[in-house]
Amino acid sequence: MTEFGRFFLPGPTEVRPEVLAAMTRPMIGHRGAAFTPLLRDPDPVLRALFGTTRPVYVSSSSATGMMEGSVRNGVRSRALCLVNGAFSARYRDLVLGCGRLAETYEVPMGRAHEPAEVERRLRAGGFDAVTVVHSETSTGVLNPLPEIAEAVRAAEAATGGEILVLADGVTSVAGMVIEAEAWGIDFFLTGSQKAMALPPGLAFGTASARMMARAVEMEGRGQYFDLPEFDRYHARWQTPNTPALSLLYALHEQARRIGEEGVEARAHRHAAMTVRTHAWVLDEGPRRGLSLFAPEGRRSPTVTTIAVADGRAPALVKGMEARGWTIGGGYGPLKDDTIRIGHMGEHTVEGLDALLADLQEVLG
Ligand SMILES: *Cc1c(COP(=O)(O)O)cnc(C)c1O
């Protein structure tokens, strides 16, 4: 096995050996007393990660499952979908795939959405939800989510209709301080394999009281992601269906570790890695044809997208691979011109420094 700390993909991220080891425990019944701690013990840590006093539901699915669940439970007929990259486009496609209407507010990849424009579009009326990706992993852009939620509230006040904010926090939750309740987010979700540094296969979501009230009334909200059902089972520390038990063992161990580090300390560690990465790019950039893809003030705390001149991005990824490092290539149309460094999960500034030193040599 290779040593920990050389895998900087923006998802899945590197999992501590202790957490991987936790998954080898034998199976237990998921309706027995021995199961209870698996959901009960991580709960306070999950609430702290989302910044909420409300339950955080645990789903045995990838994050996309929770995205679909948020649509089935939270979008009545028509949503305004904020698109600025691959995952926000997926959110819009899920709205359409679930038979709802969508208006797309799209900005180019690398850009964030303008809260004032969100409000302007919503004021036209006829919307009951907004979908937004907080940290767009395909571009490294952080959307101004609290301001966007505020803009939605302003439009609600103006139009008199309830508009829920459904937010994908897959690469923000556990990588920065999140205040789901204070920001007024009606559904906030993440997946296990990004900043939470767990293996892929679990998703987490928390819903506001008004989202739950809407869900109860929602026709055809489906079965697997039925939030009121999640809520009923959560109240007795169970899940509606057989959960991915081995992953819950991993969650139990990783939540303990996150609790020990502290949610704020974890956010600070991520901020320090982000600052370090940005400083390196700004320092090296002018000489080596590198620049930060996302604009200042709109950069993700967990993934930095670096624009690379002359289509050299794939060669850099390969060069790093030859030195035993995994970094992310550019996403889709950005493949030749960007690389992505996923400085999230359990990585440290020291580990990142070692990576950047090698990247400097690969750049030549
Ligand atoms: C990775 C990712 C997803 C998709 O997660 P899956 O677990 O692959 O379903 C959704 N949104 C964002 C922002 C992501 O980074």
Tab-separated table of C-alpha atoms and ligand atoms in Angstrom:
chain	number	residue	atom	x	y	z
A	1	MET	CA	0.000	0.000	0.000
A	2	THR	CA	1.293	3.498	-0.796
A	3	GLU	CA	1.706	5.977	2.059
A	4	PHE	CA	-1.158	8.342	2.889
A	5	GLY	CA	-1.174	11.806	1.383
A	6	ARG	CA	-0.471	11.585	-2.340
A	7	PHE	CA	-4.017	11.438	-3.697
A	8	PHE	CA	-5.321	14.976	-4.393
A	9	LEU	CA	-8.249	14.199	-6.671
A	10	PRO	CA	-11.254	16.502	-6.075
A	11	GLY	CA	-13.282	13.400	-5.293
A	12	PRO	CA	-13.112	10.717	-4.272
A	13	THR	CA	-10.599	11.946	-1.731
A	14	GLU	CA	-8.051	10.012	0.277
A	15	VAL	CA	-9.430	8.024	3.213
A	16	ARG	CA	-7.395	7.487	6.387
A	17	PRO	CA	-6.268	3.846	6.850
A	18	GLU	CA	-8.008	3.747	10.268
A	19	VAL	CA	-11.290	4.631	8.576
A	20	LEU	CA	-10.811	2.023	5.865
A	21	ALA	CA	-9.995	-0.542	8.559
A	22	ALA	CA	-13.263	0.213	10.375
A	23	MET	CA	-15.119	-1.197	7.364
A	24	THR	CA	-13.840	-4.720	7.973
A	25	ARG	CA	-16.039	-5.198	11.060
A	26	PRO	CA	-18.563	-8.050	10.819
A	27	MET	CA	-22.169	-7.445	9.801
A	28	ILE	CA	-24.897	-6.751	12.364
A	29	GLY	CA	-28.656	-6.490	12.057
A	30	HIS	CA	-29.793	-2.976	11.173
A	31	ARG	CA	-32.935	-3.240	13.329
A	32	GLY	CA	-31.122	-4.301	16.503
A	33	ALA	CA	-29.767	-2.285	19.432
A	34	ALA	CA	-26.153	-2.691	18.272
A	35	PHE	CA	-26.978	-0.565	15.235
A	36	THR	CA	-28.135	2.494	17.196
A	37	PRO	CA	-24.689	4.062	17.862
A	38	LEU	CA	-23.833	3.943	14.165
A	39	LEU	CA	-26.299	6.749	13.471
A	40	ARG	CA	-26.598	8.284	16.940
A	41	ASP	CA	-22.903	8.934	17.589
A	42	PRO	CA	-22.107	10.762	14.310
A	43	ASP	CA	-25.299	12.864	14.530
A	44	PRO	CA	-23.940	15.830	16.564
A	45	VAL	CA	-20.904	16.033	14.278
A	46	LEU	CA	-23.076	15.944	11.154
A	47	ARG	CA	-25.289	18.722	12.542
A	48	ALA	CA	-22.198	20.796	13.314
A	49	LEU	CA	-20.832	20.246	9.794
A	50	PHE	CA	-24.094	21.533	8.276
A	51	GLY	CA	-24.633	24.252	10.886
A	52	THR	CA	-28.068	23.053	11.852
A	53	THR	CA	-30.040	21.919	14.888
A	54	ARG	CA	-32.227	19.780	12.615
A	55	PRO	CA	-31.686	16.092	11.774
A	56	VAL	CA	-29.157	15.137	9.122
A	57	TYR	CA	-30.415	12.156	7.127
A	58	VAL	CA	-27.961	9.505	5.963
A	59	SER	CA	-28.670	7.858	2.637
A	60	SER	CA	-26.996	4.811	1.122
A	61	SER	CA	-26.526	6.392	-2.272
A	62	SER	CA	-24.112	8.708	-3.958
A	63	ALA	CA	-24.732	12.444	-3.619
A	64	THR	CA	-26.756	12.495	-6.831
A	65	GLY	CA	-29.374	10.411	-5.028
A	66	MET	CA	-29.874	13.127	-2.433
A	67	MET	CA	-29.981	15.719	-5.232
A	68	GLU	CA	-32.805	13.761	-6.820
A	69	GLY	CA	-34.460	13.373	-3.419
A	70	SER	CA	-34.380	17.125	-2.881
A	71	VAL	CA	-36.170	17.602	-6.203
A	72	ARG	CA	-38.786	14.907	-5.594
A	73	ASN	CA	-39.579	16.248	-2.119
A	74	GLY	CA	-38.960	19.938	-2.693
A	75	VAL	CA	-39.880	21.072	-6.223
A	76	ARG	CA	-43.613	21.308	-6.854
A	77	SER	CA	-43.741	22.437	-10.448
A	78	ARG	CA	-41.006	24.824	-11.525
A	79	ALA	CA	-37.501	25.671	-10.366
A	80	LEU	CA	-34.941	28.301	-11.217
A	81	CYS	CA	-31.744	26.314	-11.775
A	82	LEU	CA	-28.411	28.051	-11.361
A	83	VAL	CA	-25.904	26.483	-13.755
A	84	ASN	CA	-22.174	27.249	-13.910
A	85	GLY	CA	-20.596	23.858	-14.496
A	86	ALA	CA	-21.133	20.112	-14.681
A	87	PHE	CA	-22.738	19.451	-11.300
A	88	SER	CA	-25.099	22.429	-11.382
A	89	ALA	CA	-26.138	21.310	-14.891
A	90	ARG	CA	-26.806	17.852	-13.423
A	91	TYR	CA	-29.077	19.444	-10.799
A	92	ARG	CA	-31.090	21.139	-13.542
A	93	ASP	CA	-31.260	17.875	-15.511
A	94	LEU	CA	-32.582	16.095	-12.412
A	95	VAL	CA	-35.364	18.662	-12.113
A	96	LEU	CA	-36.342	17.975	-15.725
A	97	GLY	CA	-35.856	14.224	-15.284
A	98	CYS	CA	-38.304	14.245	-12.381
A	99	GLY	CA	-40.920	15.821	-14.626
A	100	ARG	CA	-40.713	19.361	-13.273
A	101	LEU	CA	-40.147	22.537	-15.259
A	102	ALA	CA	-36.847	24.394	-15.082
A	103	GLU	CA	-35.626	27.799	-16.085
A	104	THR	CA	-31.851	27.887	-16.362
A	105	TYR	CA	-29.842	30.874	-15.157
A	106	GLU	CA	-26.480	30.007	-16.654
A	107	VAL	CA	-23.168	31.801	-16.350
A	108	PRO	CA	-19.960	30.647	-18.069
A	109	MET	CA	-17.802	27.977	-16.401
A	110	GLY	CA	-15.444	29.745	-14.017
A	111	ARG	CA	-18.002	32.330	-12.966
A	112	ALA	CA	-20.355	32.617	-9.986
A	113	HIS	CA	-24.015	33.650	-10.018
A	114	GLU	CA	-25.195	37.165	-9.186
A	115	PRO	CA	-27.701	37.310	-6.318
A	116	ALA	CA	-29.378	40.375	-7.873
A	117	GLU	CA	-29.990	38.445	-11.095
A	118	VAL	CA	-31.448	35.529	-9.101
A	119	GLU	CA	-33.900	37.946	-7.486
A	120	ARG	CA	-34.743	39.613	-10.809
A	121	ARG	CA	-35.606	36.288	-12.448
A	122	LEU	CA	-37.633	35.034	-9.485
A	123	ARG	CA	-39.657	38.241	-9.384
A	124	ALA	CA	-41.163	37.247	-12.748
A	125	GLY	CA	-43.116	34.683	-10.689
A	126	GLY	CA	-44.066	31.045	-11.128
A	127	PHE	CA	-41.123	29.477	-9.273
A	128	ASP	CA	-41.357	27.340	-6.147
A	129	ALA	CA	-37.699	26.360	-5.753
A	130	VAL	CA	-34.119	27.262	-6.662
A	131	THR	CA	-31.326	24.749	-7.234
A	132	VAL	CA	-27.760	25.889	-6.648
A	133	VAL	CA	-24.352	24.289	-6.264
A	134	HIS	CA	-22.326	25.952	-3.513
A	135	SER	CA	-18.859	24.826	-4.610
A	136	GLU	CA	-18.891	23.839	-8.302
A	137	THR	CA	-16.247	21.104	-8.301
A	138	SER	CA	-15.849	21.132	-12.081
A	139	THR	CA	-14.533	24.719	-12.031
A	140	GLY	CA	-13.477	25.489	-8.446
A	141	VAL	CA	-16.004	28.317	-8.138
A	142	LEU	CA	-17.687	29.072	-4.801
A	143	ASN	CA	-21.113	30.624	-5.205
A	144	PRO	CA	-22.152	33.355	-2.714
A	145	LEU	CA	-24.771	31.059	-1.208
A	146	PRO	CA	-25.867	33.176	1.796
A	147	GLU	CA	-26.413	36.169	-0.511
A	148	ILE	CA	-28.247	34.011	-3.060
A	149	ALA	CA	-30.542	32.694	-0.303
A	150	GLU	CA	-31.154	36.281	0.793
A	151	ALA	CA	-32.079	37.216	-2.769
A	152	VAL	CA	-34.556	34.326	-2.844
A	153	ARG	CA	-36.150	35.597	0.393
A	154	ALA	CA	-36.465	39.063	-1.124
A	155	ALA	CA	-38.191	37.602	-4.198
A	156	GLU	CA	-40.475	35.565	-1.947
A	157	ALA	CA	-41.498	38.701	-0.091
A	158	ALA	CA	-42.149	40.471	-3.400
A	159	THR	CA	-44.132	37.674	-5.063
A	160	GLY	CA	-45.832	36.209	-2.009
A	161	GLY	CA	-45.027	32.606	-2.966
A	162	GLU	CA	-42.864	30.114	-1.119
A	163	ILE	CA	-39.544	29.466	-2.892
A	164	LEU	CA	-37.305	26.778	-1.387
A	165	VAL	CA	-33.518	26.932	-1.691
A	166	LEU	CA	-32.046	23.508	-2.529
A	167	ALA	CA	-28.276	23.544	-2.223
A	168	ASP	CA	-25.590	21.053	-3.215
A	169	GLY	CA	-22.746	21.384	-0.717
A	170	VAL	CA	-20.828	18.337	-1.873
A	171	THR	CA	-17.451	20.122	-1.872
A	172	SER	CA	-18.257	22.801	0.696
A	173	VAL	CA	-19.659	20.837	3.647
A	174	ALA	CA	-16.796	19.685	5.916
A	175	GLY	CA	-14.395	21.972	4.043
A	176	MET	CA	-15.644	25.290	5.421
A	177	VAL	CA	-17.997	26.569	8.105
A	178	ILE	CA	-21.569	26.008	6.917
A	179	GLU	CA	-24.611	27.680	8.472
A	180	ALA	CA	-27.520	25.930	6.769
A	181	GLU	CA	-30.097	27.259	9.231
A	182	ALA	CA	-28.753	30.800	9.600
A	183	TRP	CA	-28.418	31.144	5.817
A	184	GLY	CA	-31.961	29.895	5.308
A	185	ILE	CA	-31.138	26.879	3.133
A	186	ASP	CA	-34.165	24.580	2.820
A	187	PHE	CA	-32.230	21.520	1.742
A	188	PHE	CA	-28.481	21.141	2.034
A	189	LEU	CA	-26.751	17.964	0.887
A	190	THR	CA	-23.332	16.424	0.579
A	191	GLY	CA	-21.697	13.130	-0.326
A	192	SER	CA	-19.282	10.992	1.659
A	193	GLN	CA	-16.344	10.996	-0.758
A	194	LYS	CA	-15.330	14.651	-0.888
A	195	ALA	CA	-14.412	16.877	2.074
A	196	MET	CA	-15.732	14.298	4.535
A	197	ALA	CA	-12.969	11.949	3.396
A	198	LEU	CA	-15.048	8.790	3.454
A	199	PRO	CA	-15.312	6.192	0.710
A	200	PRO	CA	-18.015	6.886	-1.905
A	201	GLY	CA	-21.526	5.568	-1.331
A	202	LEU	CA	-23.170	7.653	1.393
A	203	ALA	CA	-25.017	10.940	1.066
A	204	PHE	CA	-26.193	13.347	3.756
A	205	GLY	CA	-28.977	15.891	3.699
A	206	THR	CA	-30.797	18.224	6.065
A	207	ALA	CA	-34.160	19.869	5.445
A	208	SER	CA	-35.852	22.962	6.863
A	209	ALA	CA	-39.244	22.675	8.587
A	210	ARG	CA	-40.993	24.207	5.580
A	211	MET	CA	-39.255	21.797	3.212
A	212	MET	CA	-40.520	18.899	5.346
A	213	ALA	CA	-44.016	20.397	5.403
A	214	ARG	CA	-43.965	20.589	1.621
A	215	ALA	CA	-42.552	17.055	1.302
A	216	VAL	CA	-45.408	15.561	3.343
A	217	GLU	CA	-47.886	17.066	0.859
A	218	MET	CA	-45.888	16.233	-2.270
A	219	GLU	CA	-47.558	13.803	-4.663
A	220	GLY	CA	-45.365	11.100	-6.212
A	221	ARG	CA	-42.264	11.889	-4.208
A	222	GLY	CA	-41.113	8.324	-4.728
A	223	GLN	CA	-39.897	5.729	-2.292
A	224	TYR	CA	-36.129	5.566	-1.908
A	225	PHE	CA	-35.669	9.281	-1.134
A	226	ASP	CA	-38.920	9.872	0.728
A	227	LEU	CA	-37.801	12.458	3.298
A	228	PRO	CA	-40.731	12.085	5.725
A	229	GLU	CA	-39.867	8.374	5.786
A	230	PHE	CA	-36.206	9.181	6.477
A	231	ASP	CA	-37.383	11.422	9.302
A	232	ARG	CA	-39.543	8.753	10.912
A	233	TYR	CA	-36.665	6.271	10.943
A	234	HIS	CA	-34.070	8.836	11.965
A	235	ALA	CA	-36.092	9.504	15.122
A	236	ARG	CA	-35.180	5.979	16.276
A	237	TRP	CA	-31.669	5.955	14.773
A	238	GLN	CA	-32.521	3.765	11.825
A	239	THR	CA	-32.807	4.065	8.051
A	240	PRO	CA	-35.852	3.126	5.926
A	241	ASN	CA	-33.957	0.401	4.035
A	242	THR	CA	-30.895	-1.760	4.609
A	243	PRO	CA	-28.064	0.770	4.869
A	244	ALA	CA	-24.530	0.362	3.503
A	245	LEU	CA	-23.433	-0.988	6.862
A	246	SER	CA	-19.698	-1.072	6.156
A	247	LEU	CA	-19.791	2.570	5.133
A	248	LEU	CA	-21.621	3.410	8.355
A	249	TYR	CA	-18.749	1.809	10.278
A	250	ALA	CA	-16.442	4.148	8.381
A	251	LEU	CA	-18.729	7.111	9.111
A	252	HIS	CA	-18.761	6.256	12.803
A	253	GLU	CA	-14.956	6.346	12.921
A	254	GLN	CA	-14.537	9.401	10.690
A	255	ALA	CA	-17.191	11.423	12.558
A	256	ARG	CA	-15.308	10.666	15.768
A	257	ARG	CA	-12.105	11.946	14.144
A	258	ILE	CA	-13.811	15.073	12.770
A	259	GLY	CA	-15.339	15.737	16.184
A	260	GLU	CA	-11.900	15.428	17.731
A	261	GLU	CA	-10.367	17.878	15.262
A	262	GLY	CA	-13.339	20.233	15.575
A	263	VAL	CA	-15.460	21.561	12.734
A	264	GLU	CA	-13.903	25.037	12.896
A	265	ALA	CA	-10.362	23.713	13.069
A	266	ARG	CA	-11.166	21.559	10.043
A	267	ALA	CA	-12.390	24.640	8.184
A	268	HIS	CA	-9.215	26.517	9.159
A	269	ARG	CA	-7.038	23.681	7.885
A	270	HIS	CA	-8.860	23.792	4.558
A	271	ALA	CA	-8.548	27.586	4.406
A	272	ALA	CA	-4.798	27.309	5.044
A	273	MET	CA	-4.419	24.789	2.195
A	274	THR	CA	-6.444	27.064	-0.105
A	275	VAL	CA	-4.356	30.124	0.750
A	276	ARG	CA	-1.178	28.133	0.174
A	277	THR	CA	-2.348	26.864	-3.233
A	278	HIS	CA	-3.485	30.297	-4.394
A	279	ALA	CA	-0.223	31.920	-3.239
A	280	TRP	CA	1.775	29.311	-5.134
A	281	VAL	CA	-0.176	29.866	-8.371
A	282	LEU	CA	0.056	33.653	-8.083
A	283	ASP	CA	3.783	33.324	-7.405
A	284	GLU	CA	4.621	30.834	-10.146
A	285	GLY	CA	1.941	31.881	-12.583
A	286	PRO	CA	3.552	34.736	-14.493
A	287	ARG	CA	6.663	32.683	-15.342
A	288	ARG	CA	4.984	29.372	-16.042
A	289	GLY	CA	1.721	30.210	-17.753
A	290	LEU	CA	-0.481	29.389	-14.763
A	291	SER	CA	-3.397	31.372	-13.376
A	292	LEU	CA	-6.336	30.879	-11.045
A	293	PHE	CA	-9.425	29.974	-13.046
A	294	ALA	CA	-12.006	31.337	-10.583
A	295	PRO	CA	-12.166	35.045	-9.783
A	296	GLU	CA	-11.035	36.414	-6.427
A	297	GLY	CA	-13.664	36.109	-3.705
A	298	ARG	CA	-15.366	33.259	-5.581
A	299	ARG	CA	-12.831	30.482	-5.082
A	300	SER	CA	-13.697	27.136	-3.550
A	301	PRO	CA	-12.115	26.245	-0.191
A	302	THR	CA	-11.594	22.623	-1.260
A	303	VAL	CA	-10.695	22.522	-4.948
A	304	THR	CA	-8.489	24.921	-6.880
A	305	THR	CA	-8.732	24.974	-10.654
A	306	ILE	CA	-5.532	26.194	-12.274
A	307	ALA	CA	-5.601	27.442	-15.861
A	308	VAL	CA	-2.578	26.109	-17.778
A	309	ALA	CA	-1.300	27.779	-20.967
A	310	ASP	CA	-0.690	25.969	-24.290
A	311	GLY	CA	-2.907	22.928	-23.648
A	312	ARG	CA	-0.310	21.427	-21.306
A	313	ALA	CA	-2.756	20.341	-18.600
A	314	PRO	CA	-2.934	16.605	-19.474
A	315	ALA	CA	0.892	16.429	-19.586
A	316	LEU	CA	1.098	17.928	-16.094
A	317	VAL	CA	-1.346	15.370	-14.711
A	318	LYS	CA	0.734	12.583	-16.314
A	319	GLY	CA	4.005	14.052	-15.075
A	320	MET	CA	2.670	14.137	-11.520
A	321	GLU	CA	1.407	10.596	-11.871
A	322	ALA	CA	4.919	9.469	-12.792
A	323	ARG	CA	6.061	10.968	-9.477
A	324	GLY	CA	3.381	9.143	-7.523
A	325	TRP	CA	0.887	11.995	-7.172
A	326	THR	CA	-2.731	12.016	-8.266
A	327	ILE	CA	-4.258	15.383	-9.149
A	328	GLY	CA	-7.422	16.163	-11.070
A	329	GLY	CA	-7.499	16.872	-14.762
A	330	GLY	CA	-9.727	19.566	-16.218
A	331	TYR	CA	-13.431	18.746	-16.356
A	332	GLY	CA	-15.077	18.152	-19.735
A	333	PRO	CA	-14.410	21.071	-22.069
A	334	LEU	CA	-11.695	22.352	-19.678
A	335	LYS	CA	-9.637	19.159	-20.049
A	336	ASP	CA	-6.654	20.559	-21.960
A	337	ASP	CA	-6.480	23.928	-20.277
A	338	THR	CA	-6.971	23.328	-16.555
A	339	ILE	CA	-5.858	21.073	-13.746
A	340	ARG	CA	-7.610	20.701	-10.408
A	341	ILE	CA	-6.078	20.162	-7.014
A	342	GLY	CA	-8.450	18.716	-4.433
A	343	HIS	CA	-6.994	20.066	-1.181
A	344	MET	CA	-9.696	18.627	0.986
A	345	GLY	CA	-10.507	15.889	3.419
A	346	GLU	CA	-7.568	14.772	5.508
A	347	HIS	CA	-4.762	16.547	3.655
A	348	THR	CA	-2.417	18.994	5.358
A	349	VAL	CA	-0.464	22.084	4.335
A	350	GLU	CA	2.754	20.068	4.712
A	351	GLY	CA	1.513	17.392	2.326
A	352	LEU	CA	0.330	20.052	-0.086
A	353	ASP	CA	3.746	21.755	0.025
A	354	ALA	CA	5.386	18.502	-1.024
A	355	LEU	CA	2.934	18.198	-3.921
A	356	LEU	CA	3.518	21.787	-5.080
A	357	ALA	CA	7.286	21.306	-4.945
A	358	ASP	CA	7.009	18.364	-7.321
A	359	LEU	CA	4.522	20.188	-9.534
A	360	GLN	CA	7.063	22.980	-9.839
A	361	GLU	CA	9.645	20.502	-11.105
A	362	VAL	CA	7.206	18.891	-13.516
A	363	LEU	CA	6.492	22.346	-14.905
A	364	GLY	CA	10.251	22.659	-15.590
B	1	LIG	C1	-19.025	14.891	-6.760
B	1	LIG	C2	-20.137	15.868	-6.828
B	1	LIG	C3	-21.469	15.483	-7.032
B	1	LIG	C4	-21.875	14.077	-7.385
B	1	LIG	O1	-21.660	13.217	-6.397
B	1	LIG	P1	-21.905	11.630	-6.627
B	1	LIG	O2	-21.528	11.154	-5.269
B	1	LIG	O3	-20.963	11.228	-7.702
B	1	LIG	O4	-23.300	11.424	-6.963
B	1	LIG	C5	-22.447	16.444	-7.012
B	1	LIG	N1	-22.154	17.738	-6.800
B	1	LIG	C6	-20.887	18.157	-6.620
B	1	LIG	C7	-20.630	19.602	-6.402
B	1	LIG	C8	-19.841	17.239	-6.616
B	1	LIG	O5	-18.589	17.656	-6.431
